[in-house]
């Protein structure tokens, strides 16, 4: 399994798009956070929390989700899935290696978003120094980033199309979840919106719906890999 993870890590780091997307997310987050940091009529805690509002967070993490989507999407687009299958052989090893590497990439991306948010507060004029709130934000953002990126990985594996998967990852948290909220659906059942609340509330049950959704698509990925590509 270690060799499979190393193989996937080399593939990921060798793509220029990986580094471009990794840098894009923090830039987007910094700009959002800086807008809130200039609202000096608000408490610093409120400005910090507002920088992680659901839609803002989704947009800032979209590049990390795109990397998750590309982990399978590019394989099918350029037919490198054949080489990957011949090299790693077992579908579980292929999926597991991609999941581990994407999860690590997403975790670093999530941590970077919190770091640039703190930087934005300093640039805005008032440093945010509440250690408990910062630690909670780090944990919540990392969990959100990992689960959403793994979901992107699973959707791309099932659809075998990077464009379709990326559109789905954009449409679900923005359009579909808005419609669900307007339809008075239980907020805890709305995956992205609920998971984002972990950052500001510390309720560890918040990401449950997103966790279940990611698990379902990863399980479907394993099944489809066995049937189509093994």
Coordinates of C-alpha atoms in Angstrom, one line a residue:
X1 CA 0.0 0.0 0.0
X2 CA 2.9 2.3 0.8
X3 CA 4.2 2.0 -2.8
X4 CA 0.7 2.8 -4.1
X5 CA 0.6 5.9 -2.0
X6 CA 4.0 6.9 -3.2
X7 CA 2.9 6.3 -6.8
X8 CA -0.1 8.5 -6.4
X9 CA 1.9 11.2 -4.6
X10 CA 4.4 11.4 -7.4
X11 CA 1.5 11.7 -10.0
X12 CA -0.1 14.5 -8.0
X13 CA 3.0 16.6 -7.4
X14 CA 4.2 16.3 -11.0
X15 CA 1.1 18.1 -12.3
X16 CA 1.4 21.8 -12.6
X17 CA -2.3 22.3 -12.0
X18 CA -1.9 20.8 -8.5
X19 CA 0.3 23.7 -7.4
X20 CA -1.8 26.3 -9.2
X21 CA -4.9 25.1 -7.5
X22 CA -3.2 24.8 -4.1
X23 CA -2.2 28.5 -4.3
X24 CA -5.6 29.7 -5.6
X25 CA -7.7 28.6 -2.6
X26 CA -5.7 30.6 0.0
X27 CA -5.8 33.7 -2.3
X28 CA -9.6 33.5 -2.6
X29 CA -9.9 33.0 1.2
X30 CA -7.6 35.9 2.0
X31 CA -9.6 38.3 -0.1
X32 CA -12.9 37.2 1.5
X33 CA -11.3 37.4 5.0
X34 CA -9.8 40.8 4.3
X35 CA -13.3 42.2 3.3
X36 CA -14.6 41.1 6.7
X37 CA -11.5 42.2 8.5
X38 CA -12.2 45.8 7.5
X39 CA -15.6 45.8 9.3
X40 CA -14.2 47.4 12.5
X41 CA -17.8 47.9 13.7
X42 CA -17.9 44.1 14.4
X43 CA -16.1 42.2 17.1
X44 CA -13.0 40.4 15.9
X45 CA -14.5 37.0 16.7
X46 CA -17.5 37.8 14.4
X47 CA -15.2 39.0 11.6
X48 CA -13.1 35.8 11.9
X49 CA -16.2 33.6 11.9
X50 CA -17.8 35.4 9.0
X51 CA -14.8 34.6 6.8
X52 CA -15.9 31.0 7.0
X53 CA -19.5 31.4 6.0
X54 CA -20.7 28.4 4.0
X55 CA -20.6 29.8 0.5
X56 CA -17.3 31.6 1.0
X57 CA -15.8 28.5 2.4
X58 CA -17.0 26.4 -0.6
X59 CA -15.6 28.8 -3.1
X60 CA -12.2 28.9 -1.3
X61 CA -12.0 25.1 -1.1
X62 CA -13.2 24.6 -4.6
X63 CA -9.6 24.4 -5.9
X64 CA -8.9 21.6 -3.4
X65 CA -12.1 19.8 -4.5
X66 CA -11.0 20.2 -8.1
X67 CA -7.8 18.4 -7.3
X68 CA -9.9 15.6 -5.8
X69 CA -12.0 15.4 -8.9
X70 CA -8.9 15.5 -11.1
X71 CA -7.4 12.5 -9.3
X72 CA -9.8 10.3 -11.2
X73 CA -11.1 12.7 -13.8
X74 CA -7.7 13.0 -15.5
X75 CA -7.2 9.3 -15.4
X76 CA -10.3 8.7 -17.5
X77 CA -9.8 11.7 -19.7
X78 CA -6.3 10.7 -20.7
X79 CA -6.7 7.0 -20.3
X80 CA -3.9 6.7 -17.8
X81 CA -6.3 4.6 -15.7
X82 CA -5.0 1.7 -17.7
X83 CA -1.4 2.3 -16.6
X84 CA -2.6 2.9 -13.0
X85 CA -4.6 -0.3 -13.0
X86 CA -1.7 -2.4 -14.4
X87 CA 0.7 -0.8 -11.9
X88 CA -1.4 -1.0 -8.7
X89 CA -3.7 -3.8 -9.8
X90 CA -6.2 -4.0 -6.9
X91 CA -9.1 -1.6 -7.1
X92 CA -9.0 -1.2 -3.3
X93 CA -5.3 -0.2 -3.5
X94 CA -6.0 2.3 -6.3
X95 CA -8.8 4.0 -4.4
X96 CA -7.1 3.8 -1.1
X97 CA -3.9 5.4 -2.3
X98 CA -5.8 8.2 -4.0
X99 CA -8.0 8.8 -1.0
X100 CA -4.9 9.0 1.4
X101 CA -3.1 11.5 -0.9
X102 CA -6.1 13.6 -1.6
X103 CA -7.0 13.7 2.1
X104 CA -3.5 14.9 3.0
X105 CA -3.6 17.5 0.3
X106 CA -7.0 18.7 1.4
X107 CA -5.9 18.9 5.1
X108 CA -3.0 21.1 4.2
X109 CA -5.2 23.2 2.0
X110 CA -7.7 23.6 4.8
X111 CA -5.0 24.6 7.3
X112 CA -3.7 27.2 4.8
X113 CA -7.1 28.8 4.6
X114 CA -7.2 29.4 8.4
X115 CA -3.6 30.8 8.3
X116 CA -4.4 33.3 5.6
X117 CA -7.6 34.3 7.4
X118 CA -5.5 35.1 10.5
X119 CA -3.1 37.1 8.2
X120 CA -6.0 39.0 6.8
X121 CA -7.1 40.0 10.4
X122 CA -3.6 41.4 11.0
X123 CA -3.6 43.3 7.7
X124 CA -7.1 44.6 8.6
X125 CA -5.7 46.1 11.7
X126 CA -6.6 43.8 14.6
X127 CA -5.0 40.4 15.2
X128 CA -7.2 37.5 16.3
X129 CA -5.6 35.8 19.2
X130 CA -8.3 33.5 20.7
X131 CA -6.4 30.2 20.8
X132 CA -9.5 28.0 21.4
X133 CA -11.4 29.6 18.5
X134 CA -8.4 29.3 16.2
X135 CA -7.9 25.6 17.0
X136 CA -11.6 24.9 16.4
X137 CA -11.4 26.7 13.1
X138 CA -8.3 24.7 12.1
X139 CA -10.1 21.4 13.0
X140 CA -13.3 22.3 11.3
X141 CA -11.8 23.6 8.1
X142 CA -9.5 20.6 7.8
X143 CA -12.5 18.2 8.3
X144 CA -14.6 20.1 5.8
X145 CA -11.8 20.2 3.2
X146 CA -11.0 16.5 3.6
X147 CA -14.6 15.3 3.3
X148 CA -15.5 17.6 0.4
X149 CA -12.3 16.6 -1.5
X150 CA -13.0 12.9 -0.9
X151 CA -16.5 13.4 -2.2
X152 CA -15.1 15.0 -5.3
X153 CA -12.8 12.0 -5.7
X154 CA -15.8 9.6 -5.4
X155 CA -18.0 11.6 -7.8
X156 CA -15.3 11.7 -10.4
X157 CA -14.7 7.9 -10.1
X158 CA -18.4 7.1 -10.5
X159 CA -19.1 9.5 -13.4
X160 CA -15.7 9.0 -15.1
X161 CA -15.9 12.6 -16.2
X162 CA -14.1 15.5 -14.6
X163 CA -16.3 18.2 -16.0
X164 CA -19.5 16.5 -14.8
X165 CA -18.0 15.8 -11.4
X166 CA -16.8 19.4 -11.0
X167 CA -20.1 20.9 -12.0
X168 CA -21.8 18.6 -9.5
X169 CA -19.4 19.7 -6.8
X170 CA -20.2 23.4 -7.6
X171 CA -24.0 23.0 -8.0
X172 CA -24.7 20.9 -4.9
X173 CA -23.5 23.3 -2.2
X174 CA -24.6 26.4 -4.0
X175 CA -27.9 25.6 -5.8
X176 CA -29.2 22.4 -4.5
X177 CA -28.5 23.1 -0.8
X178 CA -30.1 26.6 -1.2
X179 CA -33.2 24.9 -2.5
X180 CA -33.1 22.4 0.3
X181 CA -32.9 25.2 2.8
X182 CA -35.8 27.0 1.2
X183 CA -37.7 23.8 1.4
X184 CA -37.3 23.7 5.2
X185 CA -35.2 20.5 5.1
X186 CA -33.6 19.7 8.5
X187 CA -30.3 21.7 8.4
X188 CA -28.3 18.8 9.8
X189 CA -29.2 16.8 6.7
X190 CA -27.8 19.4 4.3
X191 CA -24.2 18.2 3.9
X192 CA -21.9 21.1 3.1
X193 CA -23.9 23.7 5.0
X194 CA -24.0 21.5 8.1
X195 CA -20.4 20.6 7.9
X196 CA -19.3 24.2 7.7
X197 CA -20.9 24.9 11.1
X198 CA -18.2 22.8 12.8
X199 CA -15.8 25.6 12.3
X200 CA -17.7 28.1 14.4
X201 CA -19.9 25.9 16.7
X202 CA -17.5 23.0 17.5
X203 CA -20.4 20.5 17.2
X204 CA -18.7 17.4 15.9
X205 CA -22.0 15.9 14.7
X206 CA -22.2 18.7 12.1
X207 CA -20.1 17.0 9.3
X208 CA -22.1 13.7 9.6
X209 CA -24.2 14.2 6.5
X210 CA -21.1 15.1 4.4
X211 CA -19.2 12.1 5.9
X212 CA -22.0 9.8 4.9
X213 CA -22.3 11.3 1.4
X214 CA -18.5 10.9 0.8
X215 CA -18.5 7.4 2.2
X216 CA -21.4 6.4 -0.2
X217 CA -19.6 7.7 -3.2
X218 CA -16.2 6.2 -2.2
X219 CA -18.0 2.8 -1.8
X220 CA -19.6 3.2 -5.2
X221 CA -16.2 4.1 -6.6
X222 CA -14.8 0.8 -5.4
X223 CA -17.6 -1.1 -6.9
X224 CA -17.3 0.7 -10.3
X225 CA -13.5 0.2 -10.3
X226 CA -13.9 -3.5 -9.8
X227 CA -16.5 -3.8 -12.6
X228 CA -15.1 -1.4 -15.2
X229 CA -11.4 -1.2 -14.7
X230 CA -10.1 -4.1 -12.7

